Short mmCIF file of C-alpha atoms in Angstrom, two decimals:
data_model
loop_
_atom_site.label_atom_id
_atom_site.label_comp_id
_atom_site.label_asym_id
_atom_site.label_seq_id
_atom_site.Cartn_x
_atom_site.Cartn_y
_atom_site.Cartn_z
CA ASP X 215 0.00 0.00 0.00
CA ALA X 216 1.21 3.49 -0.85
CA LYS X 217 2.23 5.46 2.21
CA THR X 218 1.73 8.84 0.53
CA THR X 219 -0.79 10.30 -1.88
CA GLN X 220 0.07 13.22 -4.15
CA PRO X 221 -1.76 14.84 -7.05
CA THR X 222 -0.51 13.66 -10.40
CA SER X 223 0.16 17.10 -11.80
CA MET X 224 -0.03 20.80 -10.95
CA ASP X 225 0.51 24.07 -12.74
CA CYS X 226 1.94 27.28 -11.36
CA ALA X 227 2.63 30.71 -12.81
CA GLU X 228 6.19 31.93 -12.65
CA GLY X 229 6.76 34.15 -9.62
CA ARG X 230 3.79 32.77 -7.71
CA ALA X 231 3.95 30.37 -4.81
CA ALA X 232 3.66 26.68 -5.63
CA ASN X 233 1.90 24.66 -2.94
CA LEU X 234 2.33 20.92 -3.32
CA PRO X 235 0.18 18.75 -1.02
CA CYS X 236 0.90 15.29 0.29
CA ASN X 237 -1.35 13.00 2.30
CA HIS X 238 0.23 10.50 4.66
CA SER X 239 -2.57 9.44 6.95
CA THR X 240 -0.79 6.30 8.22
CA ILE X 241 2.43 8.03 9.22
CA SER X 242 4.08 6.58 12.34
CA GLY X 243 5.42 8.54 15.26
CA ASN X 244 9.06 8.05 14.29
CA GLU X 245 8.62 8.81 10.59
CA TYR X 246 9.74 12.04 9.00
CA VAL X 247 8.35 13.67 5.88
CA TYR X 248 10.97 14.09 3.15
CA TRP X 249 10.67 15.95 -0.12
CA TYR X 250 12.80 15.36 -3.17
CA ARG X 251 12.44 16.55 -6.72
CA GLN X 252 13.76 15.36 -10.05
CA ILE X 253 14.24 17.60 -13.01
CA HIS X 254 14.07 15.77 -16.31
CA SER X 255 17.00 13.38 -16.84
CA GLN X 256 18.85 14.60 -13.75
CA GLY X 257 19.45 12.92 -10.41
CA PRO X 258 16.87 13.48 -7.65
CA GLN X 259 17.52 16.51 -5.46
CA TYR X 260 16.81 16.62 -1.74
CA ILE X 261 14.67 19.62 -0.81
CA ILE X 262 13.62 19.52 2.83
CA HIS X 263 12.39 17.25 5.61
CA GLY X 264 10.58 17.56 8.92
CA LEU X 265 9.05 15.61 11.79
CA LYS X 266 6.24 17.74 13.17
CA ASN X 267 7.33 21.36 13.17
CA ASN X 268 7.24 23.56 10.12
CA GLU X 269 10.60 23.83 8.41
CA THR X 270 12.13 26.35 6.06
CA ASN X 271 15.37 26.43 4.12
CA GLU X 272 16.74 28.34 1.16
CA MET X 273 14.74 26.24 -1.28
CA ALA X 274 11.33 25.76 0.28
CA SER X 275 9.07 25.62 3.30
CA LEU X 276 7.42 22.51 4.69
CA ILE X 277 4.13 22.80 6.54
CA ILE X 278 3.03 19.70 8.48
CA THR X 279 -0.48 19.56 9.95
CA GLU X 280 -0.83 19.13 13.68
CA ASP X 281 -2.09 15.54 13.33
CA ARG X 282 0.81 14.90 10.90
CA LYS X 283 -1.53 13.24 8.41
CA SER X 284 -0.71 15.66 5.63
CA SER X 285 1.87 18.22 4.62
CA THR X 286 2.46 20.93 2.03
CA LEU X 287 5.69 21.86 0.30
CA ILE X 288 5.80 25.53 -0.58
CA LEU X 289 8.07 27.02 -3.23
CA PRO X 290 7.59 30.72 -2.41
CA HIS X 291 8.46 32.20 -5.81
CA ALA X 292 8.40 29.49 -8.46
CA THR X 293 10.67 29.82 -11.47
CA LEU X 294 10.79 27.89 -14.74
CA ARG X 295 13.69 25.91 -13.29
CA ASP X 296 11.37 24.52 -10.62
CA THR X 297 9.54 22.49 -13.28
CA ALA X 298 10.11 18.93 -12.07
CA VAL X 299 8.53 15.87 -10.49
CA TYR X 300 8.22 16.31 -6.73
CA TYR X 301 8.25 13.29 -4.44
CA CYS X 302 6.93 13.13 -0.89
CA ILE X 303 8.31 10.28 1.22
CA VAL X 304 7.58 9.26 4.78
CA ALA X 305 10.17 7.15 6.52
CA PRO X 306 12.14 6.90 9.73
CA PRO X 307 15.52 8.63 9.44
CA PHE X 308 17.30 5.30 9.25
CA SER X 309 15.70 2.44 7.36
CA GLY X 310 17.83 -0.48 6.39
CA GLY X 311 16.90 -3.00 3.80
CA TYR X 312 16.57 -2.87 0.08
CA ASN X 313 13.34 -0.90 0.11
CA LYS X 314 14.59 2.32 1.56
CA LEU X 315 13.97 5.60 -0.24
CA ILE X 316 11.17 4.43 -2.51
CA PHE X 317 9.82 7.13 -4.78
CA GLY X 318 6.16 6.96 -5.73
CA ALA X 319 4.68 8.59 -8.80
CA GLY X 320 5.09 12.09 -7.39
CA THR X 321 3.56 15.36 -8.58
CA ARG X 322 4.60 16.75 -11.92
CA LEU X 323 4.84 20.52 -11.42
CA ALA X 324 4.83 22.69 -14.51
CA VAL X 325 5.81 26.32 -14.02
CA HIS X 326 4.75 28.51 -16.92
CA PRO X 327 5.61 32.11 -17.83
CA LYS Z 146 31.21 21.66 -0.53
CA ALA Z 147 31.31 19.76 -3.82
CA GLY Z 148 28.36 17.52 -4.61
CA VAL Z 149 28.25 13.91 -5.68
CA THR Z 150 30.03 13.31 -8.96
CA GLN Z 151 29.56 10.43 -11.36
CA THR Z 152 31.58 9.40 -14.37
CA PRO Z 153 31.03 8.91 -17.16
CA ARG Z 154 27.81 10.83 -17.73
CA TYR Z 155 26.88 8.94 -20.88
CA LEU Z 156 27.86 5.51 -22.10
CA ILE Z 157 26.93 3.31 -25.05
CA LYS Z 158 27.75 -0.39 -24.88
CA THR Z 159 26.92 -3.51 -26.81
CA ARG Z 160 25.10 -6.56 -25.46
CA GLY Z 161 27.48 -8.94 -23.74
CA GLN Z 162 30.02 -6.31 -22.79
CA GLN Z 163 30.69 -5.16 -19.27
CA VAL Z 164 30.74 -1.66 -17.85
CA THR Z 165 32.14 0.10 -14.79
CA LEU Z 166 30.62 3.28 -13.40
CA SER Z 167 32.26 5.51 -10.84
CA CYS Z 168 30.89 7.66 -8.03
CA SER Z 169 32.62 10.13 -5.73
CA PRO Z 170 30.50 11.03 -2.68
CA ILE Z 171 30.31 14.32 -0.86
CA SER Z 172 33.37 14.86 1.27
CA GLY Z 173 32.83 13.28 4.69
CA HIS Z 174 30.02 11.01 3.52
CA ARG Z 175 30.84 7.36 4.05
CA SER Z 176 27.74 5.71 2.63
CA VAL Z 177 27.19 5.30 -1.10
CA SER Z 178 24.01 3.85 -2.56
CA TRP Z 179 23.36 2.91 -6.17
CA TYR Z 180 20.01 3.05 -7.93
CA GLN Z 181 18.73 2.14 -11.37
CA GLN Z 182 16.04 4.32 -12.89
CA THR Z 183 13.98 3.34 -15.91
CA PRO Z 184 10.70 4.78 -17.23
CA GLY Z 185 8.88 1.53 -16.59
CA GLN Z 186 10.25 0.54 -13.19
CA GLY Z 187 11.04 3.88 -11.64
CA LEU Z 188 13.82 4.18 -9.08
CA GLN Z 189 15.11 0.82 -7.88
CA PHE Z 190 17.69 0.28 -5.17
CA LEU Z 191 20.74 -1.74 -6.20
CA PHE Z 192 23.03 -1.75 -3.16
CA GLU Z 193 24.63 0.35 -0.48
CA TYR Z 194 28.24 0.47 0.63
CA PHE Z 195 29.54 1.82 3.90
CA SER Z 196 33.13 1.62 5.09
CA GLU Z 197 34.04 -0.55 2.11
CA THR Z 198 31.37 -3.14 3.02
CA GLN Z 199 28.13 -3.86 1.27
CA ARG Z 200 25.42 -3.15 3.84
CA ASN Z 201 22.22 -3.58 1.87
CA LYS Z 202 21.36 -5.15 -1.46
CA GLY Z 203 18.36 -4.87 -3.73
CA ASN Z 204 16.76 -7.52 -5.88
CA PHE Z 205 19.12 -7.50 -8.85
CA PRO Z 206 21.01 -10.40 -10.47
CA GLY Z 207 24.61 -11.14 -9.65
CA ARG Z 208 25.72 -9.42 -12.86
CA PHE Z 209 25.42 -6.20 -10.89
CA SER Z 210 28.22 -5.72 -8.40
CA GLY Z 211 29.99 -2.91 -6.67
CA ARG Z 212 32.76 -1.97 -4.36
CA GLN Z 213 33.87 0.93 -2.23
CA PHE Z 214 37.37 2.19 -1.66
CA SER Z 215 38.96 3.51 1.51
CA ASN Z 216 38.34 7.10 0.37
CA SER Z 217 34.59 6.26 0.08
CA ARG Z 218 34.62 6.44 -3.70
CA SER Z 219 32.54 3.65 -5.20
CA GLU Z 220 32.34 1.75 -8.44
CA MET Z 221 29.52 -0.27 -9.89
CA ASN Z 222 30.07 -3.01 -12.44
CA VAL Z 223 27.58 -4.67 -14.74
CA SER Z 224 28.77 -7.74 -16.61
CA THR Z 225 27.26 -9.41 -19.66
CA LEU Z 226 25.11 -6.43 -20.50
CA GLU Z 227 21.55 -6.94 -21.67
CA LEU Z 228 19.28 -4.56 -23.56
CA GLY Z 229 17.16 -4.21 -20.42
CA ASP Z 230 20.11 -2.75 -18.54
CA SER Z 231 19.68 0.50 -20.44
CA ALA Z 232 18.87 3.01 -17.74
CA LEU Z 233 19.95 6.00 -15.72
CA TYR Z 234 22.27 4.79 -12.96
CA LEU Z 235 22.27 7.04 -9.93
CA CYS Z 236 24.64 7.22 -7.04
CA ALA Z 237 23.67 8.82 -3.74
CA SER Z 238 25.78 9.59 -0.70
CA SER Z 239 24.90 10.03 2.93
CA LEU Z 240 26.73 10.42 6.22
CA ALA Z 241 25.66 7.10 7.68
CA SER Z 242 24.47 3.70 6.54
CA GLY Z 243 20.77 3.26 5.92
CA GLN Z 244 20.09 6.97 6.08
CA VAL Z 245 17.05 8.18 4.21
CA LEU Z 246 18.53 11.64 3.69
CA GLN Z 247 20.68 11.14 0.63
CA TYR Z 248 22.29 13.40 -1.93
CA PHE Z 249 22.23 12.21 -5.51
CA GLY Z 250 24.70 12.63 -8.31
CA PRO Z 251 23.72 13.58 -11.86
CA GLY Z 252 23.65 9.95 -12.98
CA THR Z 253 25.20 7.92 -15.77
CA ARG Z 254 22.98 7.30 -18.77
CA LEU Z 255 23.79 3.80 -20.05
CA THR Z 256 22.49 2.67 -23.41
CA VAL Z 257 22.94 -0.96 -24.41
CA THR Z 258 22.57 -1.76 -28.12
#
């Protein structure tokens, strides 16, 4: 069963905020929310992660609901270079085994002029 | 701090040949993981090396092997190439073994003809 649910695709105007939602209703107490993105034909890029508090870095902000069942990645001022597939992953910080860091289908974000 | 580097970036091989890919992790990172990414199968975990030892292994045939050197640099080898091995091969580094937070390289695009 998928641990996260994301919309298949989203559009955003350049310069506007892009808000990417993720549902993770079965998240466990020790699991973090991680966000990665992959621009076409490039390696995935780590964006941000959090446990229960909102987080912000130079790339994005992560808002996690109080019940931790959903979160939103915010790109405050989207640019054309932010066009990519965005992946939301929930996992404990250390997970051994061959199935660690599994990317689902993700959200394909298209930023247009 | 320099990111993860992979060489070569592009490679064309013939069926039956073998290939060696190289990965240099971020300075100070001791864990290197390898992934195969194809349009049909998505991102699949191959194996992880930490302190020159294979710590985790995915569900790939024995034709896929790897090693890690004392400076944490890693190589991946695929013997007796098959058409289905055509893929983007990604290397990711992290501070510790089994860590979900990983930093990816740009990948090596392997085409088998």
